[in-house]
Coordinates of C-alpha atoms in Angstrom, one line a residue:
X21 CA 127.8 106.8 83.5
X22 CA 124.6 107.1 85.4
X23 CA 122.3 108.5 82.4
X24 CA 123.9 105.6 80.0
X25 CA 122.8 103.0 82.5
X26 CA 119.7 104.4 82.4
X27 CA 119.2 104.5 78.8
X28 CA 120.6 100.8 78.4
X29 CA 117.7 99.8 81.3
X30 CA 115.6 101.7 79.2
X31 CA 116.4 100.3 76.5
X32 CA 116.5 96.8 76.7
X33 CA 113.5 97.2 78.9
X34 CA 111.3 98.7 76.2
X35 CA 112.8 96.0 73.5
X36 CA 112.2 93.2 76.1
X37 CA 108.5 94.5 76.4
X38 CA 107.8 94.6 72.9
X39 CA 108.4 91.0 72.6
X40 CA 106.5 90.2 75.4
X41 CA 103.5 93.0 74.9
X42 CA 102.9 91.1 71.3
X43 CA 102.7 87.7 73.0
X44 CA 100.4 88.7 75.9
X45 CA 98.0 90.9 73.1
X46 CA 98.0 87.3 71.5
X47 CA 97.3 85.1 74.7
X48 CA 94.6 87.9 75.2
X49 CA 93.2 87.6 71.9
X50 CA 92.8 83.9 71.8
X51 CA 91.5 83.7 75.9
X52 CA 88.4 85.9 74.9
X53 CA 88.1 84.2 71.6
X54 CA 88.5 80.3 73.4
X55 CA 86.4 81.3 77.0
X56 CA 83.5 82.6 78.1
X57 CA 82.7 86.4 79.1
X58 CA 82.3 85.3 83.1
X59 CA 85.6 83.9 83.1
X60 CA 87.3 87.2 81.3
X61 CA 85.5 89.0 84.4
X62 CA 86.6 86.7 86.7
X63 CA 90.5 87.1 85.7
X64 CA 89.7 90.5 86.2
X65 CA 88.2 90.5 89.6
X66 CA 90.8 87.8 91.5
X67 CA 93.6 89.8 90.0
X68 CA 92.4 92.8 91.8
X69 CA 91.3 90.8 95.0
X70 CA 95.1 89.9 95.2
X71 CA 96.4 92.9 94.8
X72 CA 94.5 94.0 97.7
X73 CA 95.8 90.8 99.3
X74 CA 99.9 92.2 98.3
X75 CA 99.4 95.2 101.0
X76 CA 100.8 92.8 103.4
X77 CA 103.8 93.6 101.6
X78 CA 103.6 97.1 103.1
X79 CA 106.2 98.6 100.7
X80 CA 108.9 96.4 101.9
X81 CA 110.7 96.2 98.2
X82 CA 110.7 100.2 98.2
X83 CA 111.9 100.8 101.3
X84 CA 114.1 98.5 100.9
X85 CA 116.2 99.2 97.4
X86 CA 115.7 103.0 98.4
X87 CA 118.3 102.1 101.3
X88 CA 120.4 100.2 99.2
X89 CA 121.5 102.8 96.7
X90 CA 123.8 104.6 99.7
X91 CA 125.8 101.2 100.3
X92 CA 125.9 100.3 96.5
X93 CA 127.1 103.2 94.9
X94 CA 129.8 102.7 97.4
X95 CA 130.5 99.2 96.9
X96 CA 129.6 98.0 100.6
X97 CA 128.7 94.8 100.2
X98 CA 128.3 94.1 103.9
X99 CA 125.7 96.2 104.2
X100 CA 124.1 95.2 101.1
X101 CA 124.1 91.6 102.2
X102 CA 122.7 92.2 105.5
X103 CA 120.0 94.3 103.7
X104 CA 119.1 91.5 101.7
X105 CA 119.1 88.8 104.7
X106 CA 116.4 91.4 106.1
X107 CA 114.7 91.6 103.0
X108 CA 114.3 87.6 102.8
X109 CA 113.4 86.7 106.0
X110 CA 110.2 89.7 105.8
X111 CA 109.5 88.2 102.4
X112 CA 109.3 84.4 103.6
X113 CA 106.7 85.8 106.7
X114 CA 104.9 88.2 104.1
X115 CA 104.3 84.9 101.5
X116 CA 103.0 82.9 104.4
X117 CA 100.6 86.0 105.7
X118 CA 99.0 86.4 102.1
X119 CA 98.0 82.7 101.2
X120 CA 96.7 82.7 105.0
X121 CA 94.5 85.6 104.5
X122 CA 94.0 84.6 101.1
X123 CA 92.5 81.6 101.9
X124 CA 90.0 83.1 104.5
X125 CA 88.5 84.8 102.2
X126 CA 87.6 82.1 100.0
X127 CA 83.5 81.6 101.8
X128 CA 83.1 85.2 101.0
X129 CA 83.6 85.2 97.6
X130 CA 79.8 85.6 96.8
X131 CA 80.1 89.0 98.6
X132 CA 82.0 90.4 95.3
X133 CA 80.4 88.1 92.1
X134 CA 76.4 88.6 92.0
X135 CA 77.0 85.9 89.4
X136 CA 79.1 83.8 91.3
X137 CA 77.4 80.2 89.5
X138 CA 78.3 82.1 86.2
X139 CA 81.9 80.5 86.1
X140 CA 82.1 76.9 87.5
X141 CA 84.8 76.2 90.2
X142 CA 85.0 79.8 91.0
X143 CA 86.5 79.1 94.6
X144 CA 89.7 76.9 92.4
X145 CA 90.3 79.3 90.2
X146 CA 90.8 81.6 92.7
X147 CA 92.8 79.5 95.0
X148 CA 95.0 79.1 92.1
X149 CA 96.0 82.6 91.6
X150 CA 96.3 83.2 95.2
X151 CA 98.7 79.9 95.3
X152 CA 100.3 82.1 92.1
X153 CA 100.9 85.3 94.0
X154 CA 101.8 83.5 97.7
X155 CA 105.1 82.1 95.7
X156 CA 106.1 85.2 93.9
X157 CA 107.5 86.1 97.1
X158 CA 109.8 83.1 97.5
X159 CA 113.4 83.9 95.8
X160 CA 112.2 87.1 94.6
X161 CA 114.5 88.9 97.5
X162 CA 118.0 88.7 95.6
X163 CA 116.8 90.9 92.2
X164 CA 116.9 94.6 94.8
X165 CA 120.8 94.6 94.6
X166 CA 120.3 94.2 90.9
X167 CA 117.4 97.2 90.6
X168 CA 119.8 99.3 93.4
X169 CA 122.7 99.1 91.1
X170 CA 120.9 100.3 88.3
X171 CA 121.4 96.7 86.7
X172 CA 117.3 96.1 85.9
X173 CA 118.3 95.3 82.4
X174 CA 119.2 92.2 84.3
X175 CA 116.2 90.7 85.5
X176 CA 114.0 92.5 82.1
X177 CA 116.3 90.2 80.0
X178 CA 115.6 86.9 82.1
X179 CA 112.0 87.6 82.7
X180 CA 111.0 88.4 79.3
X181 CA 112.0 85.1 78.3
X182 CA 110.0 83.4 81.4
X183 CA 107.1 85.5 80.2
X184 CA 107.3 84.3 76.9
X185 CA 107.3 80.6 76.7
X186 CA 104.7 81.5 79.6
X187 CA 102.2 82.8 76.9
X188 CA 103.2 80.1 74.6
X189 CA 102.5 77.5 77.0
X190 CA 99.0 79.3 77.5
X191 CA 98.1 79.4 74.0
X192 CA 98.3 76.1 73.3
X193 CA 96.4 74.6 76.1
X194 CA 93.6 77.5 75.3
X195 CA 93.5 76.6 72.0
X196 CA 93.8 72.7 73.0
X197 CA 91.8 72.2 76.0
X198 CA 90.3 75.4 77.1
X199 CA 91.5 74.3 80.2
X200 CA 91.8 77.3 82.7
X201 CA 93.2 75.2 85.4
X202 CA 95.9 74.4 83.4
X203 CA 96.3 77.8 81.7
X204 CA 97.1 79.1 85.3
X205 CA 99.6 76.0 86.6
X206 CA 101.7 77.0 83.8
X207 CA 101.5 80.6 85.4
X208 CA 102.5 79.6 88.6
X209 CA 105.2 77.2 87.1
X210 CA 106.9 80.3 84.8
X211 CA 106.7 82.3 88.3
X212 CA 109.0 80.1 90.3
X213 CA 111.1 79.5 87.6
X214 CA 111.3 83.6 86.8
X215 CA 112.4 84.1 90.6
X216 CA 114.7 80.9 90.5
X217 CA 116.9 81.6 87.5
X218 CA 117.0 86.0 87.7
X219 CA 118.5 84.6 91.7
X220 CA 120.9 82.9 90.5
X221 CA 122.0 85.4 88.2
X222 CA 122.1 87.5 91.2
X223 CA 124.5 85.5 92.7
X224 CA 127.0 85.0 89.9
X225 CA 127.2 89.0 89.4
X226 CA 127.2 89.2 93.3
X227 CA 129.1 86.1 95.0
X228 CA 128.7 87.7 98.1
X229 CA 125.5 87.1 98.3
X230 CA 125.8 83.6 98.6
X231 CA 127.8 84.0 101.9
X232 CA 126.5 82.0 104.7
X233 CA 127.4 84.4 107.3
X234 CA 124.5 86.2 109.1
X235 CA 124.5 89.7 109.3
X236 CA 122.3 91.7 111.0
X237 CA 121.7 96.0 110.8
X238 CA 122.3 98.1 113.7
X239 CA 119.2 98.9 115.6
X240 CA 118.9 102.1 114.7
X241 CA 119.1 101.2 110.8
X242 CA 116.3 98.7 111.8
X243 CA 114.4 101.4 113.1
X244 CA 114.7 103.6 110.0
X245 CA 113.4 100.9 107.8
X246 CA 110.3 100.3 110.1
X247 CA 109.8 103.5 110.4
X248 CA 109.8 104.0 106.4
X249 CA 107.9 101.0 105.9
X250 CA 105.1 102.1 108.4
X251 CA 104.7 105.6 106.2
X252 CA 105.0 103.8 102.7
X253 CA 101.9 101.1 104.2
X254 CA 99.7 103.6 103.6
X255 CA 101.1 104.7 100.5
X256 CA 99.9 100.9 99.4
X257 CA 97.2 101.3 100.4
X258 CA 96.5 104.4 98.9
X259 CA 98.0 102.8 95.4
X260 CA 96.4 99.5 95.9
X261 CA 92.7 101.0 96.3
X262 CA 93.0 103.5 93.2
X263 CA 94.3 100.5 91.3
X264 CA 92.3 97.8 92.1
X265 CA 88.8 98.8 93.3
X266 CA 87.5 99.7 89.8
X267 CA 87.1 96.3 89.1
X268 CA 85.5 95.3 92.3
X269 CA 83.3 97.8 92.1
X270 CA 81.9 97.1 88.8
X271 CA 81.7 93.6 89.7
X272 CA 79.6 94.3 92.8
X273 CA 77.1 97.0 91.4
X274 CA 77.3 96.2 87.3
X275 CA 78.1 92.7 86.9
X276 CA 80.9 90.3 86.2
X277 CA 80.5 90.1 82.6
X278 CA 81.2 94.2 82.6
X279 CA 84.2 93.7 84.6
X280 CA 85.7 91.3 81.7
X281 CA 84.7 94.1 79.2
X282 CA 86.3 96.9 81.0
X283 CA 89.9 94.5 81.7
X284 CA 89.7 94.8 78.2
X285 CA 90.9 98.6 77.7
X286 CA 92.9 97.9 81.3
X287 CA 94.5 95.4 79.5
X288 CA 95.9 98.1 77.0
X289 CA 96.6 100.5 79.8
X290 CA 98.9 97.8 81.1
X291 CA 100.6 97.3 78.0
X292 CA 101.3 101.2 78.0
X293 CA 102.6 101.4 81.3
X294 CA 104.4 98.8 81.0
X295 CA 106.6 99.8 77.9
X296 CA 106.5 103.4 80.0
X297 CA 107.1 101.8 83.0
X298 CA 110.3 100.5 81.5
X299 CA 111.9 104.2 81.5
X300 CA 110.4 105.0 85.2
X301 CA 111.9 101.8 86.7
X302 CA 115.7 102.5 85.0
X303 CA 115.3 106.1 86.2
X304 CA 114.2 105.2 89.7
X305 CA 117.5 103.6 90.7
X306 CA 119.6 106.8 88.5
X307 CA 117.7 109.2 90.5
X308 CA 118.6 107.3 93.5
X309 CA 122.2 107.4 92.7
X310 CA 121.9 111.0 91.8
X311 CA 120.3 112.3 95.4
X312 CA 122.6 110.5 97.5
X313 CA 125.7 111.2 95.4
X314 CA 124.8 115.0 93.9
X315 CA 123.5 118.2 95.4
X316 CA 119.7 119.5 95.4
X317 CA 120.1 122.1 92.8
X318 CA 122.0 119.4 90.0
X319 CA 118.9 116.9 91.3
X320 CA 116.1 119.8 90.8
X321 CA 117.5 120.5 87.3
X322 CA 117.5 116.8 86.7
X323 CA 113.7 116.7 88.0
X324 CA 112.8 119.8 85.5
X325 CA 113.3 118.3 82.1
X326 CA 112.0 114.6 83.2
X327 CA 109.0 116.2 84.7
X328 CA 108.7 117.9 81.0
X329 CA 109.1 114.7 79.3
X330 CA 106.0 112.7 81.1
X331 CA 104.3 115.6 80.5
X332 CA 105.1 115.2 76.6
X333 CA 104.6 111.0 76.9
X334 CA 101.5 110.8 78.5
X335 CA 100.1 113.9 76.7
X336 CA 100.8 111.8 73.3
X337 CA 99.9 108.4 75.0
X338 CA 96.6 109.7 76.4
X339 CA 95.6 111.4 73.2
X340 CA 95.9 107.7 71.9
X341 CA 94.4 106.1 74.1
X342 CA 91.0 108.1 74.3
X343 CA 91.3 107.5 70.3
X344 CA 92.2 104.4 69.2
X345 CA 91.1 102.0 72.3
X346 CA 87.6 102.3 70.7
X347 CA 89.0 101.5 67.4
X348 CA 91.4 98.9 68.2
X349 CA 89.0 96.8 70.3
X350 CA 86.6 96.8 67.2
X351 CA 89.1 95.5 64.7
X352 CA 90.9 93.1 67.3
X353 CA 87.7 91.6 68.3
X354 CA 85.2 92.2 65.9
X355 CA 82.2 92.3 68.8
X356 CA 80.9 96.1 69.2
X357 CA 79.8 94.8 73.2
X358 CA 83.7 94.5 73.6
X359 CA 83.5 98.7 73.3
X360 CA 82.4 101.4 75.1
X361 CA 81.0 105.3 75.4
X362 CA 82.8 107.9 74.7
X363 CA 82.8 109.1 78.2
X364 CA 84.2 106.1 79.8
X365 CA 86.8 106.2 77.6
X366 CA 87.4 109.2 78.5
X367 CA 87.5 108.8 81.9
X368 CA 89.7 105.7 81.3
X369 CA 92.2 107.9 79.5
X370 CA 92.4 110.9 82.0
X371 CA 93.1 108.5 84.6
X372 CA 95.8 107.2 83.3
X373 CA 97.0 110.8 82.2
X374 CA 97.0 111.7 86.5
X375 CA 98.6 108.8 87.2
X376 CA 101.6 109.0 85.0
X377 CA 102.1 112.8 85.1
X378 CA 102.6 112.3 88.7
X379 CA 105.0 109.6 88.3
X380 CA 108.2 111.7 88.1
X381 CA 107.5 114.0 91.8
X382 CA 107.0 110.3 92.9
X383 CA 110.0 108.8 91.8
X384 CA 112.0 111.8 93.5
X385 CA 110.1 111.7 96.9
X386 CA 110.8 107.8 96.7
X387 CA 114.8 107.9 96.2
X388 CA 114.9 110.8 98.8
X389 CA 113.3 108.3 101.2
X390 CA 110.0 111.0 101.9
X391 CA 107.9 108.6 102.8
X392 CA 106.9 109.5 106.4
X393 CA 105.3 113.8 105.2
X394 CA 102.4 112.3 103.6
X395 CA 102.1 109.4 105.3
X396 CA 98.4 110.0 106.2
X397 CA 97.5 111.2 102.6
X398 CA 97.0 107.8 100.9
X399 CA 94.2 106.8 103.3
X400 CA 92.3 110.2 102.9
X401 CA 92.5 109.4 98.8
X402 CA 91.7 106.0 99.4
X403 CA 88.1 106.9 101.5
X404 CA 87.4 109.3 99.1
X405 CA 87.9 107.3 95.8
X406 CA 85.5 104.3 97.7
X407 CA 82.5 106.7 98.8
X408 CA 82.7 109.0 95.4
X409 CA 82.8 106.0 92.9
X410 CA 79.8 104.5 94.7
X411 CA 77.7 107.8 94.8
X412 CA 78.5 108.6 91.2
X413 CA 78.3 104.3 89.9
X414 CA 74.8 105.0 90.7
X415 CA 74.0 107.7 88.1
X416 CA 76.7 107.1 85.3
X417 CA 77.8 103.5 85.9
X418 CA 81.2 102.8 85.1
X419 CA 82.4 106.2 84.3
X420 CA 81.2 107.3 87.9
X421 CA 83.3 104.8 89.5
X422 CA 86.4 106.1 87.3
X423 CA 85.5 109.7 88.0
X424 CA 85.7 109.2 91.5
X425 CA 89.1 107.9 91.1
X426 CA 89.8 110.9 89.0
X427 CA 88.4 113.4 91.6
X428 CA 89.8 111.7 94.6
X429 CA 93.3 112.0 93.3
X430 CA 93.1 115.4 92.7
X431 CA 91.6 116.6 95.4
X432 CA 95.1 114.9 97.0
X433 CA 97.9 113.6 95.7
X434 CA 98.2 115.4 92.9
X435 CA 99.4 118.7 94.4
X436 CA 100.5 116.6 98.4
X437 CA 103.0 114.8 97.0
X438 CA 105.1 118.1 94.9
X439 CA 104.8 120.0 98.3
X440 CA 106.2 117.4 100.3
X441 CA 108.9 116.8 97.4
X442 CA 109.6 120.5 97.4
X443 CA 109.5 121.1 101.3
X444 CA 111.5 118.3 102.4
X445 CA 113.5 117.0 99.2
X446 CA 114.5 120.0 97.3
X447 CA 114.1 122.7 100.0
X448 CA 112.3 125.3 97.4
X449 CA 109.3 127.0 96.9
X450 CA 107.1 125.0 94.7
X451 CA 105.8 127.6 92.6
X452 CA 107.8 127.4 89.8
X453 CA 106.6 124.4 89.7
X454 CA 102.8 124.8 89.9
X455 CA 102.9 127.9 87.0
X456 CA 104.4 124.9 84.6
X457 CA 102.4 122.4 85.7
X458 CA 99.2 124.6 85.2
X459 CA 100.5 125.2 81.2
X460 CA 101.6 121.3 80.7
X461 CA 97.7 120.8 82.1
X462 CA 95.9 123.4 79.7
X463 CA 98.1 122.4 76.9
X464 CA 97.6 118.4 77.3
X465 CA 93.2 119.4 77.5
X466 CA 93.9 121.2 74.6
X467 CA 96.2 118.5 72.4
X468 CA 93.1 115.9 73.8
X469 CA 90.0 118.4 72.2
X470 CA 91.7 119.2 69.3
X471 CA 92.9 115.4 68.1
X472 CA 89.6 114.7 69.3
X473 CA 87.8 117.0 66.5
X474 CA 89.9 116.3 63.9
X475 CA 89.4 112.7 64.1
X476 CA 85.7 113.2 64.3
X477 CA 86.0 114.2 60.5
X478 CA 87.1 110.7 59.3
X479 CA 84.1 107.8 58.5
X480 CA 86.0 105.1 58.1
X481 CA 85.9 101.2 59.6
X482 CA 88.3 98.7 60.8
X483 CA 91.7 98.9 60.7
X484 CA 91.3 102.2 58.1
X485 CA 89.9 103.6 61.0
X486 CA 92.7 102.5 63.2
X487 CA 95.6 103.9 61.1
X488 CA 94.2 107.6 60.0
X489 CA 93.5 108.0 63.6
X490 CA 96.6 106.8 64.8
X491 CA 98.5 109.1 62.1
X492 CA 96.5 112.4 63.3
X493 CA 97.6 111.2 67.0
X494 CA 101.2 110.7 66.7
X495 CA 101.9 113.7 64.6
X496 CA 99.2 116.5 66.3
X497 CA 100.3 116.7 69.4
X498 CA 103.9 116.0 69.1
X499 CA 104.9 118.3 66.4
X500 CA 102.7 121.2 68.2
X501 CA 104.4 120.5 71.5
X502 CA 107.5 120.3 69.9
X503 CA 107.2 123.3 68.3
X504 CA 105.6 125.3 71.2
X505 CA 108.5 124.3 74.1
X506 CA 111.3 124.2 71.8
X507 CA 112.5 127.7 73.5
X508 CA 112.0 126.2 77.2
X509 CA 115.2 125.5 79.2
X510 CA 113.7 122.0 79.9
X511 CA 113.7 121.1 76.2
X512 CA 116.9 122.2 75.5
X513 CA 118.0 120.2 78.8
X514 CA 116.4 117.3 77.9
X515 CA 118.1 116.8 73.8
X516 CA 120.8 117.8 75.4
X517 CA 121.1 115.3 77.8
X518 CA 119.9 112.7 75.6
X519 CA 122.2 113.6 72.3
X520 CA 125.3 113.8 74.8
X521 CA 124.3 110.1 75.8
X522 CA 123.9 108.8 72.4
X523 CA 127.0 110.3 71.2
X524 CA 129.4 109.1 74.6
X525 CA 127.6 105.7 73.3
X526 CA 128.7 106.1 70.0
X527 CA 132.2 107.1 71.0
X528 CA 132.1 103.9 73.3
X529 CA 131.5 101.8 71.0
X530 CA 133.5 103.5 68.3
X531 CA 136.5 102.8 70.9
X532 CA 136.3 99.1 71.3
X533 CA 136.1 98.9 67.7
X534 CA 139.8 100.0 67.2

């Protein structure tokens, strides 16, 4: 029951995102083709300035749906109604303390743009998307009983269709008006209606929630979540600088215009994670069923052939990436400034390759609620990652300030957050572990050099390019992996797993047939 609802959030989440991948690539594609450079860079830049702004969050939403799994596997919906009262009323203060802050920040805008008269009514604009993010925290608290009872199909299914008409609202006043003011009221308009309508869906699948009567957690459940909170802060922050000070970085020591090229190839990192995304966020809520309801060894088996699969996806996806971003870019836009060196690229791509291969060790410590062993790691990462971009931005530009990203994850969470997974979740010596993770790491440099030389042999242009590339990437490292693991335990595990979900489907439906 567990791994189907997973597969149907997968599912429907990866469907959902194709339809609304395509009609973001589009609103992309006509906003650079309808405004100026400045004004890409400067959607770049406010984005990231916000997501700075969104630590005042502090991890609430985690910490949050990680204590709900407990009381909704078990159907107490007491508990699960006080959690989301709790949830509301931080929400409400957390809304109010980010336009605040937001807005005080507004004189020192020139600080981050060198070019600030580059993009007229810079200081709107950015009020705009702070207006934009304040209210993405009003009705938003009701959708955690949905993720906690692996439900997320839910609110993928409501929001795609926000998102939608949200592009198609965008497009036409690009292509009408070039009006950016506009182009972001429609933004904040689709927001409030998102929050709105996946709310009241909340309440029809969940009528308690619309109970009037307060009720409040015990102290010392109170003192848990702060407690959890406080740890996962820094985790935010931690997330929150790798994430977002790329862009203010090259804003403040390259230039604006830079920033818009480089949200370019973010822009198709963001499409990526979001389709892989799709699978993390349906397994995060089965993995939180499966700890509080299973034992460790079931739950370390589980983590085995998941942690084999993201090493297989973002292997492939990587591979891709470093290959085709180049390539795609070029055809898509036509303008070879749009693209850029090899190295960046690079650097781009093995980013995202940390990132994601971590995401499964994550995902555990986050359901088991170890949040509080590394508390103190995110902020070592995040000093590091600030003074080593800027030392190395100063001798290879852009791909300094994405090696130091690289390097300051390494040199932390990469190997923290499987010891504290192991030490305090499973209860096992991690170096099992490590002698696998060592072979995925080899074998994905490998996949990457390889792909890499044979798609140095072909001289052609434009979307040629594009698809003999793209064929050499999806069927290189995929039948070679497939080939070379195929005897592992966690290949077996995983087809296993995922035949015996598509045939208790099959059954399923074969059933309500007759």
């Amino acid at each position: 029951m567990r791994a189907e609802k997973m597969l149907k959030n997968t599912a429907v989440g990866v469907i959902s995102q194709c339809i609304f991948s395509l009609t973001e690539l589009i609103t992309y594609k006509v906003f650079v083709s309808t405004m100026s450079d400045q004004y890409l860079g400067a959607r770049g830049l406010f984005s990231s300035i916000l997501e700075f702004l969104s630590l005042a969050e502090l991890g609430i939403s985690t910490v949050l749906v990680y204590s709900m799994y407990k009381p909704a596997a078990e159907k107490d919906e007491r508990k699960l109604l006080a959690l989301t009262q709790f949830y509301r009323n931080a929400y409400y203060i957390i809304g109010a303390m980010v336009f605040s802050i937001g807005v005080c920040l507004i004189p020192f805008l020139d600080f981050f743009i060198q070019d600030m008269d580059s993009v007229p009514y810079a200081r709107t604009i950015y009020f705009l998307y702070l207006l934009n993010a304040s209210l993405s925290y009003l009705w938003v608290y009701k959708q955690s009983v949905l993720n906690a009872d692996q439900k997320y199909y839910i609110i993928n299914f409501y929001c795609v269709i926000v998102n939608v008409i949200q592009c198609i609202g965008q497009i036409i006043i690009l292509v009408l008006t070039q009006n950016f003011f506009v182009y972001l009221i429609i933004q904040m308009i689709c927001t409030l209606i998102k929050n709105i309508v996946v709310s009241r869906v909340a309440e029809k699948i969940y009528p308690f929630l619309k109970s009037k009567e307060k009720v409040q957690l015990s102290k010392e459940e109170r003192r848990g979540i702060y407690k959890n909170v406080f740890a996962m802060f820094h985790h935010r922050i931690g997330g929150t600088v790798l994430n977002s000070t790329d862009n203010l970085l090259i804003t403040k020591f390259i230039g604006l215009t830079f920033c818009g090229f480089y949200n370019t190839f973010k822009m198709i990192i963001r499409v990526m994670n979001s389709f892989l995304n799709q699978f993390f966020t349906a397994m995060m809520a089965s993995v939180g069923n499966l700890t509080a309801s299973e034992s460790k060894e079931t739950s370390y088996h589980t983590f085995k052939y998941l942690h084999f699969l993201s090493f297989w996806v973002y292997t492939f996806c990587t591979i891709g990436f470093i290959e085709l971003a180049n390539p795609v870019v070029l055809a898509v836009f036509g303008k070879e400034k749009y693209t850029f060196g090899f190295p960046t690229i690079l650097m781009i791509g093995l980013n995202f390759y940390v990132v994601g291969i971590r995401k499964v060790p994550i995902t555990f410590k986050e359901a088991m609620g170890l949040l509080w062993p590394d508390r103190y790691k995110p902020l070592i990462e995040a000093v590091l990652n600030v003074v080593i971009s800027i030392v190395f931005v100063k001798y290879i530009g852009i791909a300094g300030i994405l090696l130091g990203t690289i390097v300051s994850m390494v040199a932390t969470s990469l190997w923290v957050e499987p010891h504290v997974l192991f030490k305090h979740g499973f209860q096992m010596s991690s170096g099992e572990f490590w002698r696998r993770n060592i072979i995925y790491f080899i074998f994905s440099g490998a996949m990457i050099a390889l792909v890499h030389y044979i798609d140095s042999l072909f001289v052609l242009t434009g979307w040629f390019d594009v698809l003999a590339k793209l064929g050499v990437c999806v069927v290189v490292p995929n039948v070679i992996i497939a080939v070379c693991f195929c005897f592992t335990t966690e290949f077996k595990s995983l087809f296993s797993v995922i035949f015996s979900m598509l045939a208790n489907r099959f059954k399923n439906k074969k059933e309500a047939a007759a």
